[in-house]
Short mmCIF file of C-alpha atoms in Angstrom, two decimals:
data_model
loop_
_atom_site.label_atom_id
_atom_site.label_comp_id
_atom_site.label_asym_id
_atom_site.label_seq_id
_atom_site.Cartn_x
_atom_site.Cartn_y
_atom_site.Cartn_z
CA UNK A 250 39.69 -21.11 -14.90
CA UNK A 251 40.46 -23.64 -12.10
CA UNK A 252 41.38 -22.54 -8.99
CA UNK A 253 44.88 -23.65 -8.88
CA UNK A 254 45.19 -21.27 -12.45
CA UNK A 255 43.63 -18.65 -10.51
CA UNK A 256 46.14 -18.93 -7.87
CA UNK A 257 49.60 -19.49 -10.04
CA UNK A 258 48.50 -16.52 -12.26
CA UNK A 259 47.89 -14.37 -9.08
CA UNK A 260 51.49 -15.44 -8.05
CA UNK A 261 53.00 -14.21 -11.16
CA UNK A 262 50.72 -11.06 -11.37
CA UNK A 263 51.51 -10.33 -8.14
CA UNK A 264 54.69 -9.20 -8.80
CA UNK A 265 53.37 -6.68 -11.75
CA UNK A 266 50.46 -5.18 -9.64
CA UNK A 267 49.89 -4.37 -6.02
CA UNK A 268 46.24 -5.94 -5.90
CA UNK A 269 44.48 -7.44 -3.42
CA UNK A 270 44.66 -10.79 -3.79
CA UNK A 271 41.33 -11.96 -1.36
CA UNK A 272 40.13 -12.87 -4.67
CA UNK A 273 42.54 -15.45 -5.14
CA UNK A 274 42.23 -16.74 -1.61
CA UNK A 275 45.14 -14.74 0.23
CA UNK A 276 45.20 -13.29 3.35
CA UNK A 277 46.69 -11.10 6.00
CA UNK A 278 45.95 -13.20 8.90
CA UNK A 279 49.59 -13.34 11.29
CA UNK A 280 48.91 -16.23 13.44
CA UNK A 281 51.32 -14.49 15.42
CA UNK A 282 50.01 -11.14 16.14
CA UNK A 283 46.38 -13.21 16.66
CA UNK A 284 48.42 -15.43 19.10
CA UNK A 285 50.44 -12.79 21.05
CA UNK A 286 49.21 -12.06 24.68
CA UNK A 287 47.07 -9.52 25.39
CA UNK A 288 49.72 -8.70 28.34
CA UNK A 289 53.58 -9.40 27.84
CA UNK A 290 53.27 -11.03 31.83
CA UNK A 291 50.26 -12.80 31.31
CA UNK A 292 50.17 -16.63 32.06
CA UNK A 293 50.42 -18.49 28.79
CA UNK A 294 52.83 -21.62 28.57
CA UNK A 295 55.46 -19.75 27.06
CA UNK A 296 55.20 -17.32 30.25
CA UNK A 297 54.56 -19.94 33.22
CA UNK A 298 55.07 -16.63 35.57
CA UNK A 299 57.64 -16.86 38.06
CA UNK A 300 55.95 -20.10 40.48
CA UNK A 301 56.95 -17.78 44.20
CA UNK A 302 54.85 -18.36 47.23
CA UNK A 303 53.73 -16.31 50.47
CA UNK A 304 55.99 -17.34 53.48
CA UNK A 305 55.74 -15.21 56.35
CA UNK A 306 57.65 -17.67 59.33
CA UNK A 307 60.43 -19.35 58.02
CA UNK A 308 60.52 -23.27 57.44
CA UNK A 309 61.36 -24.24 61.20
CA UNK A 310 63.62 -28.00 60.79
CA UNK A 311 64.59 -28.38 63.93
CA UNK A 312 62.74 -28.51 67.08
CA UNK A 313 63.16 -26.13 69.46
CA UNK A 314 61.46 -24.34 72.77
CA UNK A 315 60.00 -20.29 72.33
CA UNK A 316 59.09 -18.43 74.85
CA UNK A 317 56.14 -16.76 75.98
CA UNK A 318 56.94 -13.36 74.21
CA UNK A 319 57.76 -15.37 71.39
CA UNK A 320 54.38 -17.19 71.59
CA UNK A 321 52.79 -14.03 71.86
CA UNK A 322 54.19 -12.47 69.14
CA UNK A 323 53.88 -15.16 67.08
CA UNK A 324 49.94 -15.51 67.88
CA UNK A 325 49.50 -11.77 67.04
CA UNK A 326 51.13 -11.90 63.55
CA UNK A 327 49.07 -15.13 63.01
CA UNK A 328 45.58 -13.36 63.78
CA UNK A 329 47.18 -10.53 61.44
CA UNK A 330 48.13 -13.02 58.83
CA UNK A 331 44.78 -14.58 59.26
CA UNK A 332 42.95 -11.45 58.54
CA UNK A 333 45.21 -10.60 55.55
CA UNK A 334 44.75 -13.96 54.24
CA UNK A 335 40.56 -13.32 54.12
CA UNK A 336 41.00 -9.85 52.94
CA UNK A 337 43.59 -11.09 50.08
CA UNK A 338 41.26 -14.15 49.21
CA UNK A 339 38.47 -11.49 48.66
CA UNK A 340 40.51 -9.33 46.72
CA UNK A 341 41.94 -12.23 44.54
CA UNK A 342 38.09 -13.16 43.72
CA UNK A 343 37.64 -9.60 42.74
CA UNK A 344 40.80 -9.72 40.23
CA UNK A 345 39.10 -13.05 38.96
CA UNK A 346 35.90 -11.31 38.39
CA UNK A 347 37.84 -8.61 36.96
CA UNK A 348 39.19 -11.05 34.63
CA UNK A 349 36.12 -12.75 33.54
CA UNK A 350 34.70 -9.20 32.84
CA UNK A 351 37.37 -8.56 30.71
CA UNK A 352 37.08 -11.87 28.55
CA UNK A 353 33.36 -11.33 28.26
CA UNK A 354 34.23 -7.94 26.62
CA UNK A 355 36.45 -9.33 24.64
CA UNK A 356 34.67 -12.14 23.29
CA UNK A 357 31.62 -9.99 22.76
CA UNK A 358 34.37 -7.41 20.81
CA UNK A 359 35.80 -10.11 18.78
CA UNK A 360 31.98 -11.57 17.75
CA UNK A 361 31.47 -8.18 16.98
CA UNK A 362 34.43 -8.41 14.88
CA UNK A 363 33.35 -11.63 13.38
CA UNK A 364 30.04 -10.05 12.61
CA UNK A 365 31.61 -7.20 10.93
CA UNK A 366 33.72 -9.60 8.44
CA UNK A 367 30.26 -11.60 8.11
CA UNK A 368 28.72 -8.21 7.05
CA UNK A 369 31.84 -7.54 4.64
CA UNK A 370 31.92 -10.23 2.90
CA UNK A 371 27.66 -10.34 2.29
CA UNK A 372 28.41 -6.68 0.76
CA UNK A 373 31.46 -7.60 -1.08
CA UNK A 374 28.93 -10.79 -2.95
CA UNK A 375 26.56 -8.46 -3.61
CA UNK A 376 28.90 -6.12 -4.80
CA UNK A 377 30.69 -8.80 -7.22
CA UNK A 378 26.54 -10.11 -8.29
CA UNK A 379 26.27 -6.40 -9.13
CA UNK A 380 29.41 -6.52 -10.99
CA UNK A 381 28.64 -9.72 -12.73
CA UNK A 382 24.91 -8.42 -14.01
CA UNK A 383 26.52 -5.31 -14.79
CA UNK A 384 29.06 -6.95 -17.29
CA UNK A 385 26.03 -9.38 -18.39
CA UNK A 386 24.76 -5.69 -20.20
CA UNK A 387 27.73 -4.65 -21.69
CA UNK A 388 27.01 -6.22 -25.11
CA UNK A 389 23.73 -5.06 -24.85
CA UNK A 390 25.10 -1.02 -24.39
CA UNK A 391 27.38 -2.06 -27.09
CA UNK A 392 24.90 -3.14 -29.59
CA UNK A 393 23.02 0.05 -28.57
CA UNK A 394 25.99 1.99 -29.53
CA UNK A 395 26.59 0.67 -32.22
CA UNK A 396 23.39 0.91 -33.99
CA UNK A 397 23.46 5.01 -32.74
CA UNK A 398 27.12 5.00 -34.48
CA UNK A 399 24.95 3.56 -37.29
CA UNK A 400 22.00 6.02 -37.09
CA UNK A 401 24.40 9.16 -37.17
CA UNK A 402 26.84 7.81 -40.11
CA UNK A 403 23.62 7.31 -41.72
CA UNK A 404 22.28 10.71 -40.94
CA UNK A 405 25.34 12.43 -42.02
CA UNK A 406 25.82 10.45 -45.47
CA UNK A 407 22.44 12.21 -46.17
CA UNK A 408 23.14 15.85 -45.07
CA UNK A 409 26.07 15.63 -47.13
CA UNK A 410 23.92 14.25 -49.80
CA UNK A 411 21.67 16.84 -49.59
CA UNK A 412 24.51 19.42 -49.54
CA UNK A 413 25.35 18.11 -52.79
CA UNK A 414 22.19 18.11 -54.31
CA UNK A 415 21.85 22.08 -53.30
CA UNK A 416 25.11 22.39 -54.74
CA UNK A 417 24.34 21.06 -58.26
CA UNK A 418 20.82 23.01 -58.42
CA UNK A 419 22.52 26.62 -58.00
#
């Protein structure tokens, strides 16, 4: 049977039986579930995130004069932004390490994954090989069968030939 039989006559089966229908080819593969974030706000292009920036002075467009408490002031909060700025570049190469980590597991999960289909599938052959050889001795049993069908007719025909001949010599 080609396979474009196989797969019309699945079709129309389909609708008599619920089989599986990996022999045919299907599958239950949702390219949408094996698209969909692994975070509803992570970055992806359909989720550019929202593009805001750190400003901690506002934009200054016109010249001006500031005094010395102003000067000051502004010095301190720029040693303090300076500090915050090293502490939140550390802490931003943490969450990218974090990261990483996290798509090492999951790569090593989803070859895991892989290697568990891989594994499926070699049982599912040898299971089907089994299968095949197994139908292979079918005519084989049946011949066997037959000819101990066969055996007992025989075996009967002559007890009850042998009840008859007691019969007749009493």
């Amino acid at each position: 049977m080609g396979i474009l039989a196989r797969i019309t006559n699945a079709a129309k089966s389909s609708n008599k039986s619920n089989e599986s229908s990996l022999s045919t080819g299907g599958h239950g593969i949702d390219k949408n579930r094996v698209l969909s974030p692994t975070d509803p706000t992570v970055i992806n292009p359909m989720n550019a995130g929202t593009w805001e920036t750190v400003r901690t002075a506002p934009i200054n467009d016109t010249p001006r004069y500031y005094t010395k408490v102003e000067a000051d002031a502004l010095k301190a909060v720029a040693r303090q932004k300076r500090e915050e700025a090293r502490q939140a570049k550390r802490a931003y190469k943490s969450l990218k390490t974090l990261e990483q980590s996290d798509a090492q597991v999951h790569t090593a999960h989803r070859n895991y994954i892989k290697g568990v289909a891989d594994s499926e599938l070699t049982k599912k052959r040898s299971d089907a090989s089994t299968a095949r050889h197994l139908h292979t001795l079918r005519p084989e049993y049946a011949k066997l069968g037959f000819g101990l069908d066969r055996a007992e007719n025989r075996a009967q025909q002559r007890i009850e030939e042998l009840k008859a001949k007691i019969k007749e010599n009493r």
